[in-house]
PDB file of C-alpha atoms in Angstrom:
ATOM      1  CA  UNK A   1     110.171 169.566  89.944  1.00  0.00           C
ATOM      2  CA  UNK A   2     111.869 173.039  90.311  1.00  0.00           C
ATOM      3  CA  UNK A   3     115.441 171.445  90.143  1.00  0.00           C
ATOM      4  CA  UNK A   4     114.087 169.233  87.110  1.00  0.00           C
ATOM      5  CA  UNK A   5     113.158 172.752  85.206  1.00  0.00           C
ATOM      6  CA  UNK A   6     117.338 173.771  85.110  1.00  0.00           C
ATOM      7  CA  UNK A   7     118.471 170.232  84.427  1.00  0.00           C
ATOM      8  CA  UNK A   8     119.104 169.265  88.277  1.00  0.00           C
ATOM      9  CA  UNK A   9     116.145 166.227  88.118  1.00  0.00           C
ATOM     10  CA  UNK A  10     117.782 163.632  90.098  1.00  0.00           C
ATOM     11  CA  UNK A  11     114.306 161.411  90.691  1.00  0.00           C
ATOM     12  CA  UNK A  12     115.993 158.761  88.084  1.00  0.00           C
ATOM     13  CA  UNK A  13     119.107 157.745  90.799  1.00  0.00           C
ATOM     14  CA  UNK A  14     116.600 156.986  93.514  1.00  0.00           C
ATOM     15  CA  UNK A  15     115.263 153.352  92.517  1.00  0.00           C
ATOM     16  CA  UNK A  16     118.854 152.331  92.548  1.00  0.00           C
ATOM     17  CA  UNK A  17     119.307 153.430  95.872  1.00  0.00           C
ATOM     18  CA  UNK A  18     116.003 152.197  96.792  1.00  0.00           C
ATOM     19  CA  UNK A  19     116.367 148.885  95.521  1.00  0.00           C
ATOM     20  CA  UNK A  20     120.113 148.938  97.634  1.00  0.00           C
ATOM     21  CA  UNK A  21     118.775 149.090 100.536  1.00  0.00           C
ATOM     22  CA  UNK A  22     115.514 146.972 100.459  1.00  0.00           C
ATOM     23  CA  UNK A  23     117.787 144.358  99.280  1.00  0.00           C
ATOM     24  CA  UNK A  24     120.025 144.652 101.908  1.00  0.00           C
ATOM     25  CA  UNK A  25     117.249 144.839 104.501  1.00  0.00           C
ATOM     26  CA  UNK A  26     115.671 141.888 103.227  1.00  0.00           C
ATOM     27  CA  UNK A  27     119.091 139.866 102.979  1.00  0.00           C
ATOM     28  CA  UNK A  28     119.794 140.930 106.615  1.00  0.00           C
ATOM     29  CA  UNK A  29     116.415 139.519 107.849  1.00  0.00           C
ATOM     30  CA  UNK A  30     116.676 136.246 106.195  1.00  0.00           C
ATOM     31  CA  UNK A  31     119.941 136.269 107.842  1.00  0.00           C
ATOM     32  CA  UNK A  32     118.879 136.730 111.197  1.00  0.00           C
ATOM     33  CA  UNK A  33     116.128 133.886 110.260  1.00  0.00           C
ATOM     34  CA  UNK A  34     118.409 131.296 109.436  1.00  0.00           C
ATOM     35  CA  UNK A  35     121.042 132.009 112.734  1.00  0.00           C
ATOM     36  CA  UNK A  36     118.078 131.650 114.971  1.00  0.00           C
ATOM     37  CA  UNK A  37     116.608 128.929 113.735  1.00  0.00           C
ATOM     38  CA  UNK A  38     120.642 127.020 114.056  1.00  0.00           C
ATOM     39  CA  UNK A  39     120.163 128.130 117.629  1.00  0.00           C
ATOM     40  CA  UNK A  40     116.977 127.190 118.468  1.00  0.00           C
ATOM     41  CA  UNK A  41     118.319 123.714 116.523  1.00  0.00           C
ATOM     42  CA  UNK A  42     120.978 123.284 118.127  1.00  0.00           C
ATOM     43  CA  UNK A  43     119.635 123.484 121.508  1.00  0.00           C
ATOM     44  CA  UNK A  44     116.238 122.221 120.862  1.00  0.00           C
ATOM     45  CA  UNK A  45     114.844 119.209 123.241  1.00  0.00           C
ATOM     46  CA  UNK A  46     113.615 116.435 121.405  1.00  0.00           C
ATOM     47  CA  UNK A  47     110.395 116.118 123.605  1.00  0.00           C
ATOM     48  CA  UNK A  48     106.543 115.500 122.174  1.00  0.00           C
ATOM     49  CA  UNK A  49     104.692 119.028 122.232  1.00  0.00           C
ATOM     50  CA  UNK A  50     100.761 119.431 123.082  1.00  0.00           C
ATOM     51  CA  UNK A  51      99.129 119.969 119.559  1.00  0.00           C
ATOM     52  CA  UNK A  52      97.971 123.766 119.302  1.00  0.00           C
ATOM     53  CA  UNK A  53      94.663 123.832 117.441  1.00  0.00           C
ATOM     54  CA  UNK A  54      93.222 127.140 116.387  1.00  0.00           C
ATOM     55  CA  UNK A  55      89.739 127.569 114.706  1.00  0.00           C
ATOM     56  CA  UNK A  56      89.764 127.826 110.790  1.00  0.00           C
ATOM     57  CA  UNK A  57      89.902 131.141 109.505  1.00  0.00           C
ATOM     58  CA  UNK A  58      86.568 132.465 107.268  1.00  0.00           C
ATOM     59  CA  UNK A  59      88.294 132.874 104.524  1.00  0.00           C
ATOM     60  CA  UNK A  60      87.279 136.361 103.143  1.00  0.00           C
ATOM     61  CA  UNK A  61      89.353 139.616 102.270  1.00  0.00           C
ATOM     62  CA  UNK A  62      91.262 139.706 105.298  1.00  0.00           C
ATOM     63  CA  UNK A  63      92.680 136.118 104.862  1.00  0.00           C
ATOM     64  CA  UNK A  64      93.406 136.880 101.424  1.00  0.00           C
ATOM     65  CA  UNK A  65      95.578 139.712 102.140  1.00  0.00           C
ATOM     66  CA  UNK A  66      96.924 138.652 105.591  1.00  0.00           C
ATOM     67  CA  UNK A  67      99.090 135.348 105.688  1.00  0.00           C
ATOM     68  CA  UNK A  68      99.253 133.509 109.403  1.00  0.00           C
ATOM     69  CA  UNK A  69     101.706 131.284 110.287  1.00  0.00           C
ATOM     70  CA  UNK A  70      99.988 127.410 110.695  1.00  0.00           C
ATOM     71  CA  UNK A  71      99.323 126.657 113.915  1.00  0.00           C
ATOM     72  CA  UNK A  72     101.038 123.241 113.265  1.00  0.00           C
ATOM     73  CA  UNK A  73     104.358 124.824 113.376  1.00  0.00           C
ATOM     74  CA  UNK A  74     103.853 125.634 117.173  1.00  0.00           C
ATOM     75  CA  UNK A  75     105.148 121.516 117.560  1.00  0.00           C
ATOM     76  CA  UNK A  76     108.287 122.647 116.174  1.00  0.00           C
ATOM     77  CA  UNK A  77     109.815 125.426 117.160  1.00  0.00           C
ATOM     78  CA  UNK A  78     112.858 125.664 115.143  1.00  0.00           C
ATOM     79  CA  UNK A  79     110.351 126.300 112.082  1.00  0.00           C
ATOM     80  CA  UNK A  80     108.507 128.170 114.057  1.00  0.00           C
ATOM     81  CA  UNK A  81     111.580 130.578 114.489  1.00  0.00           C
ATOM     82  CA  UNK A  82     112.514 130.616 111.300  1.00  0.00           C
ATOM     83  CA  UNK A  83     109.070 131.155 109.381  1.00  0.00           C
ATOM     84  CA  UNK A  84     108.487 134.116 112.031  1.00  0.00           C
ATOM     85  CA  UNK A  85     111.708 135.526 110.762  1.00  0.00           C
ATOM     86  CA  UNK A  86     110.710 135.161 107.164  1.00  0.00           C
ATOM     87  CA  UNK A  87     106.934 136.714 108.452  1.00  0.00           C
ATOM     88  CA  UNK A  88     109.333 140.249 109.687  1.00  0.00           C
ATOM     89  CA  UNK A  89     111.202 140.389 106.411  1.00  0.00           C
ATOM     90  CA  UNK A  90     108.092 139.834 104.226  1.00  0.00           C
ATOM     91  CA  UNK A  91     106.228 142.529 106.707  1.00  0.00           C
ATOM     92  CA  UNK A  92     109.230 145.152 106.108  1.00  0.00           C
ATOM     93  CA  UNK A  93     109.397 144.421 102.448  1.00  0.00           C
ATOM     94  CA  UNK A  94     105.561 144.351 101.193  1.00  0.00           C
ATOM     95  CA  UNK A  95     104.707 148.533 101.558  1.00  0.00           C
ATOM     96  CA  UNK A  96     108.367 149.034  99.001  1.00  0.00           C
ATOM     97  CA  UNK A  97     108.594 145.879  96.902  1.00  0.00           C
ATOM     98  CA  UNK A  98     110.828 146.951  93.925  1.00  0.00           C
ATOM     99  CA  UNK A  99     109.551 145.105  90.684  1.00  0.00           C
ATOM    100  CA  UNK A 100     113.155 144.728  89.739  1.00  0.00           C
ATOM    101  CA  UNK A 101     113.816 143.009  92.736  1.00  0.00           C
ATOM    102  CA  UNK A 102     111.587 140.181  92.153  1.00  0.00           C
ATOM    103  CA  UNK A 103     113.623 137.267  91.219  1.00  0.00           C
ATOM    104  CA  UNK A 104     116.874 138.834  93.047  1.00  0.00           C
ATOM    105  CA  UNK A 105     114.643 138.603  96.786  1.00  0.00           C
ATOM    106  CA  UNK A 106     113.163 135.033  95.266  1.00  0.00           C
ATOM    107  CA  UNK A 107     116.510 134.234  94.912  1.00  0.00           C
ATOM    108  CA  UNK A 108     117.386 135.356  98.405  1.00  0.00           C
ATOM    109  CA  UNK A 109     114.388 133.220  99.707  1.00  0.00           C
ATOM    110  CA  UNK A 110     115.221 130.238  97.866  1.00  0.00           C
ATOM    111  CA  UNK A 111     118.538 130.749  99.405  1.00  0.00           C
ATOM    112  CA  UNK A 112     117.322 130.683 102.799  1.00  0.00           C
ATOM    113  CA  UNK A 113     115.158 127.743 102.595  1.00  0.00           C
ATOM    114  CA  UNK A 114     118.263 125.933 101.443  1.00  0.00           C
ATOM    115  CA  UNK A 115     119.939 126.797 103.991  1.00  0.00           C
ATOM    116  CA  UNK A 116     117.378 125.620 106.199  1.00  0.00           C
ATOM    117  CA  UNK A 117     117.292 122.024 104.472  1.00  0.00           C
ATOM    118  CA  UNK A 118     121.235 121.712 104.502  1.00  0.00           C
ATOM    119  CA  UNK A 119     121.343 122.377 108.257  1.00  0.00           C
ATOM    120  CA  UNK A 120     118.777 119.683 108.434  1.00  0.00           C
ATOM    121  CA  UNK A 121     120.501 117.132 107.223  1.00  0.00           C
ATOM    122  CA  UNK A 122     123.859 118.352 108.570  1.00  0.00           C
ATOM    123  CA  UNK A 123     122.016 118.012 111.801  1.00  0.00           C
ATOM    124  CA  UNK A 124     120.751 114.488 111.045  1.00  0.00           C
ATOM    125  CA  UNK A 125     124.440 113.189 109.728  1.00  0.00           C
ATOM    126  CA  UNK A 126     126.424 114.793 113.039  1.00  0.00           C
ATOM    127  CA  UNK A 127     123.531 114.177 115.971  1.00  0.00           C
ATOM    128  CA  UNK A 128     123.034 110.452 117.703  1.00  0.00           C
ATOM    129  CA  UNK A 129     119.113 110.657 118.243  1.00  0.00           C
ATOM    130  CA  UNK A 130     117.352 107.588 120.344  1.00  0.00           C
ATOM    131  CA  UNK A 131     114.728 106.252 118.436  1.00  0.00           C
ATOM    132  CA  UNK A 132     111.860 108.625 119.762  1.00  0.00           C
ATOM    133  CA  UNK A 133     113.617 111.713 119.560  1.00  0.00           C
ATOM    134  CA  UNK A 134     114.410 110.671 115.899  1.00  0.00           C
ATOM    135  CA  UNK A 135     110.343 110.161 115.175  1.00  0.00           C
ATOM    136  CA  UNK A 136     110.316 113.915 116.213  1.00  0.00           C
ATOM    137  CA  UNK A 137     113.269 115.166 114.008  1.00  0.00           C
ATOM    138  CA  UNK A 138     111.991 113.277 110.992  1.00  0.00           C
ATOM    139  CA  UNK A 139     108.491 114.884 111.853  1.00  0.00           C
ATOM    140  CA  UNK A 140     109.747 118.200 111.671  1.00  0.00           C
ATOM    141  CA  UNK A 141     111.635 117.698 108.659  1.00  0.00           C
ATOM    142  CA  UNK A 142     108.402 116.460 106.602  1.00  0.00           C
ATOM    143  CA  UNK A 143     106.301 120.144 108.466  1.00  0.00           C
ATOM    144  CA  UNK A 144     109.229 121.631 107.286  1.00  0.00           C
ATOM    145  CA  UNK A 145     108.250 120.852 103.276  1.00  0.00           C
ATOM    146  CA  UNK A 146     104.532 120.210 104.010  1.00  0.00           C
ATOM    147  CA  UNK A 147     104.190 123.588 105.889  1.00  0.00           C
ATOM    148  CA  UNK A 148     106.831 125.313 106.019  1.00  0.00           C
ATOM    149  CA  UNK A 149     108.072 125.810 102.501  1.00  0.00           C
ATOM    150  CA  UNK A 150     104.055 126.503 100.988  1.00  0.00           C
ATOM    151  CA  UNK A 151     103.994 128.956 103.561  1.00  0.00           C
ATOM    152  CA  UNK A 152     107.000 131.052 102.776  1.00  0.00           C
ATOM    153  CA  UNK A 153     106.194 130.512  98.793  1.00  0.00           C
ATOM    154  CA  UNK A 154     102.300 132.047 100.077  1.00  0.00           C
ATOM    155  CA  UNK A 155     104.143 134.647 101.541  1.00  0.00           C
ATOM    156  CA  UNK A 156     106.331 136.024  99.000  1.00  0.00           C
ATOM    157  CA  UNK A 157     103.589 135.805  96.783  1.00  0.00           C
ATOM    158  CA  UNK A 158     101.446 138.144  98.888  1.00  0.00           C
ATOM    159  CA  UNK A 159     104.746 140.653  97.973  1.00  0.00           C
ATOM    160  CA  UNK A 160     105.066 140.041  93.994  1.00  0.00           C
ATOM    161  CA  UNK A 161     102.501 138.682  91.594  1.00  0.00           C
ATOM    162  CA  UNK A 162     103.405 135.104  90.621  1.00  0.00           C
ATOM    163  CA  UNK A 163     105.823 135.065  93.376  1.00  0.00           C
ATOM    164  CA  UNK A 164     104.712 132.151  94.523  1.00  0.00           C
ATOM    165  CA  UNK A 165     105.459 130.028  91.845  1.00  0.00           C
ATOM    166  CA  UNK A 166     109.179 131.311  91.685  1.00  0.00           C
ATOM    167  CA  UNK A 167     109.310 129.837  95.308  1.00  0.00           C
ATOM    168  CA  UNK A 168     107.515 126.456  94.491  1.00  0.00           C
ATOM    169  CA  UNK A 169     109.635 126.089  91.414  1.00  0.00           C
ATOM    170  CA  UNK A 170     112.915 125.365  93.724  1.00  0.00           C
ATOM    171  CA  UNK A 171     111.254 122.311  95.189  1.00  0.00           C
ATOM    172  CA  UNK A 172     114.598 120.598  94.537  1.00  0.00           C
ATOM    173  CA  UNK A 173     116.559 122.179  97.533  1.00  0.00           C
ATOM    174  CA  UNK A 174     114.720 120.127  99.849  1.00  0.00           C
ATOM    175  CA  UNK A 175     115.887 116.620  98.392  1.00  0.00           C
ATOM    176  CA  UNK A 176     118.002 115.495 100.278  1.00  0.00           C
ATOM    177  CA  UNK A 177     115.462 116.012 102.992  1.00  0.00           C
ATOM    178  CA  UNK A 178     113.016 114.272 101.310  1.00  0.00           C
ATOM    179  CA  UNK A 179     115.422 110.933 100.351  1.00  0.00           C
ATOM    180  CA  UNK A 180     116.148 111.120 104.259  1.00  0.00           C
ATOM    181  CA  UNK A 181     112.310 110.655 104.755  1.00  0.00           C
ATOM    182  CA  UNK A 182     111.603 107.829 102.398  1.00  0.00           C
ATOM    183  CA  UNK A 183     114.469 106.317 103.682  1.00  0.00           C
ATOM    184  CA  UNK A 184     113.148 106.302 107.637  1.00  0.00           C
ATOM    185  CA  UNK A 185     110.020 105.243 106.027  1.00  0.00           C
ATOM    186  CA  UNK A 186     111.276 101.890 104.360  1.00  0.00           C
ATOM    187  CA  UNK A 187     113.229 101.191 107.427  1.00  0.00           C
ATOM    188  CA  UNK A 188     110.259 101.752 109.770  1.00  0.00           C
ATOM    189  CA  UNK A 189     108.210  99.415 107.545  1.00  0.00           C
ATOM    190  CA  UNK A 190     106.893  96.373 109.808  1.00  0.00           C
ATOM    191  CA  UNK A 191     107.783  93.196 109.415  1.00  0.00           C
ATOM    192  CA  UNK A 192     105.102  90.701 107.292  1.00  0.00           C
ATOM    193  CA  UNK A 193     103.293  88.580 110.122  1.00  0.00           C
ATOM    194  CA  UNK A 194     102.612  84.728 108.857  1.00  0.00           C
ATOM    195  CA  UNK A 195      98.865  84.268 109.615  1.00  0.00           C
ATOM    196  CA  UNK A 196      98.276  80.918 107.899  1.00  0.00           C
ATOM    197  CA  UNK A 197      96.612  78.200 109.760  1.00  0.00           C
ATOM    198  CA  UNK A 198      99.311  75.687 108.648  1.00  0.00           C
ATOM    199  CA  UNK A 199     102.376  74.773 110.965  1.00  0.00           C
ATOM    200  CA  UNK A 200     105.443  74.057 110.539  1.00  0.00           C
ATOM    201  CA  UNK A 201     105.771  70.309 109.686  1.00  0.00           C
ATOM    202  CA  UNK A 202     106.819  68.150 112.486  1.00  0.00           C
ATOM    203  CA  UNK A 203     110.476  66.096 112.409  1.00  0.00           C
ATOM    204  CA  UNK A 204     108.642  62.504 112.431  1.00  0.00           C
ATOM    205  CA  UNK A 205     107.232  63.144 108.895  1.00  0.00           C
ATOM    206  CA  UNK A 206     103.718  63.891 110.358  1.00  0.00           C
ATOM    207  CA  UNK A 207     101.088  66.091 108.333  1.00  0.00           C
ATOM    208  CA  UNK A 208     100.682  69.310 109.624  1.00  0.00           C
ATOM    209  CA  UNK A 209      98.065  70.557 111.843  1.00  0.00           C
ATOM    210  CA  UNK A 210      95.246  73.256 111.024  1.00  0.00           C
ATOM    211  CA  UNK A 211      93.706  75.171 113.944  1.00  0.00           C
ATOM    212  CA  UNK A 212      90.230  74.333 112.010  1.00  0.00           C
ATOM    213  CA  UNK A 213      90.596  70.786 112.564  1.00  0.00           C
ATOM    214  CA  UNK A 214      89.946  69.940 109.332  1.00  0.00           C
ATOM    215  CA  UNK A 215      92.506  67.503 109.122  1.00  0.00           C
ATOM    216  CA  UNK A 216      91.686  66.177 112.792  1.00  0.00           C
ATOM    217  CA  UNK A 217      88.096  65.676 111.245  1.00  0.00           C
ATOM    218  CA  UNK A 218      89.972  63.568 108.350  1.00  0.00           C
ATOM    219  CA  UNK A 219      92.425  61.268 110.502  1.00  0.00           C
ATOM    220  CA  UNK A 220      89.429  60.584 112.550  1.00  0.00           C
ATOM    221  CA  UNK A 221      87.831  59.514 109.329  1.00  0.00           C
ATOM    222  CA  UNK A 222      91.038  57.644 108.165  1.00  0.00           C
ATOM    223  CA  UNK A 223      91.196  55.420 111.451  1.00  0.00           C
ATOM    224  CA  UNK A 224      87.621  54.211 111.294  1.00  0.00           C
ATOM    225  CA  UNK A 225      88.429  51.330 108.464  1.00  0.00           C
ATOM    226  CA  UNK A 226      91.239  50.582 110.788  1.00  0.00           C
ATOM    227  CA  UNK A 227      89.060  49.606 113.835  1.00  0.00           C
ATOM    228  CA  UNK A 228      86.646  47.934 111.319  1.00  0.00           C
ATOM    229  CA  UNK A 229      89.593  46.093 109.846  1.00  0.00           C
ATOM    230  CA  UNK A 230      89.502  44.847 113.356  1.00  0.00           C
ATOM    231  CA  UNK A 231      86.085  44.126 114.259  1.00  0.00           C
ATOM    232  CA  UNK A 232      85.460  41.952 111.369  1.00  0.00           C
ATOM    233  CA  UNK A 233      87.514  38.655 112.054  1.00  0.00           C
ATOM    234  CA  UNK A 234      85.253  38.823 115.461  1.00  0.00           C
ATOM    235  CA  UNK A 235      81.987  39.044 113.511  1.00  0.00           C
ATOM    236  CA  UNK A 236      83.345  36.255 111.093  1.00  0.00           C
ATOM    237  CA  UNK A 237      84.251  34.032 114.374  1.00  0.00           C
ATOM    238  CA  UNK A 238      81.035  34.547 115.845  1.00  0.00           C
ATOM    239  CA  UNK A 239      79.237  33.626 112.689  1.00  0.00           C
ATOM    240  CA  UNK A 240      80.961  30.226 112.550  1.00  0.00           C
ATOM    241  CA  UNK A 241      80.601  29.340 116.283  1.00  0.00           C
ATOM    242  CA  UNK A 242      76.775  29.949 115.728  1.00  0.00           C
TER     243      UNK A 242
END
């Protein structure tokens, strides 16, 4: 304030170089997020994980304020990585969150998610996966806009008012990702078992055969006038030798 009394107030050039450097900061951590979770990717074992289960949180004013990572994303660690790296940049950015910065760091997010979603299906379009270790890949793809992306959008929200809904709004970088899902699905769609009673008709012309025997009940039926067709000329013969 004393410098500010001879003309020497220089408080309005420090948001500028505020805002610098929590953008760069941020951009650096998102950074960081998105090369580990390549390398985790990259050198991740497609191999079934135990299922981590954690009891629900009461929600209250703690879970308002503080946002934990689902337990579900312990089954894939490449998320995992990568939502833990978003966790550290959210953590450094919440106590000096620059209102001017909003949509810039959305931006930044959004960015990173992307990312995220093209190395997916990069990974997908490069990689020759055996049929169980692609049930796995396609499982973390659908935690990966199921959990993952909510999550980050939660996250940044906890940072900015409304933030959330910037996030959410970009629901179009994951796409691709999602045609590659409802594609697996239709293929993995089993085949339509027949389970009439009728069979195939035979060569010889013959009707076909139901398991409930109706029709066994009717040819039974239908040979009956046959045999008394034959019975009768004996009756008639015996009548006349009497």
């Amino acid at each position: 304030m004393g410098l500010g009394w001879v003309g020497l107030d220089f408080r309005g050039l420090l948001p500028s170089l505020f805002e610098e450097a929590v953008l760069n900061l941020f951009s650096k951590n998102m950074s960081t997020a998105i090369e580990n979770f390549q390398l985790v990717l990259d050198s991740h074992r497609w191999v079934p994980l135990p299922v981590v289960g954690f009891p629900a949180n009461i929600v209250g004013e703690e879970s308002q304020e503080d946002v934990t990572p689902p337990s579900h994303l312990m089954e894939h660690p490449p998320l995992a990585v990568f939502v833990n790296g978003v966790s550290a940049a959210m953590n450094e950015l919440r106590p000096c969150a620059p209102l001017r910065l909003k949509h810039v760091l959305a931006q930044e997010l959004v960015k990173g998610l992307r990312a995220v979603s093209d190395s997916l299906l990069r990974y997908n379009a490069t990689r020759m996966l055996r049929e169980n270790e692609s049930g796995l890949f396609l499982s973390l793809c659908r935690a990966f806009i199921e959990v993952a992306f909510p999550h980050c959008a939660t996250c940044f929200g906890r940072c900015y008012p409304g933030g959330a809904a910037l996030i959410m709004e970009a629901k179009n970088l994951y796409e691709g990702v999602g045609r590659l899902l409802t594609i697996s699905s239709s293929r993995e769609l089993p085949k339509p078992i027949n389970n009439g009673v009728e069979k195939k008709v035979s060569e010889n012309g013959d009707q076909p055969v139901i398991e409930d025997g109706i029709n066994s009940v009717e040819e039974a039926e239908a040979s009956n006038p046959e045999d008394k067709e034959q019975t009768s000329p004996t009756l008639q013969n015996d009548e006349k030798v009497q």
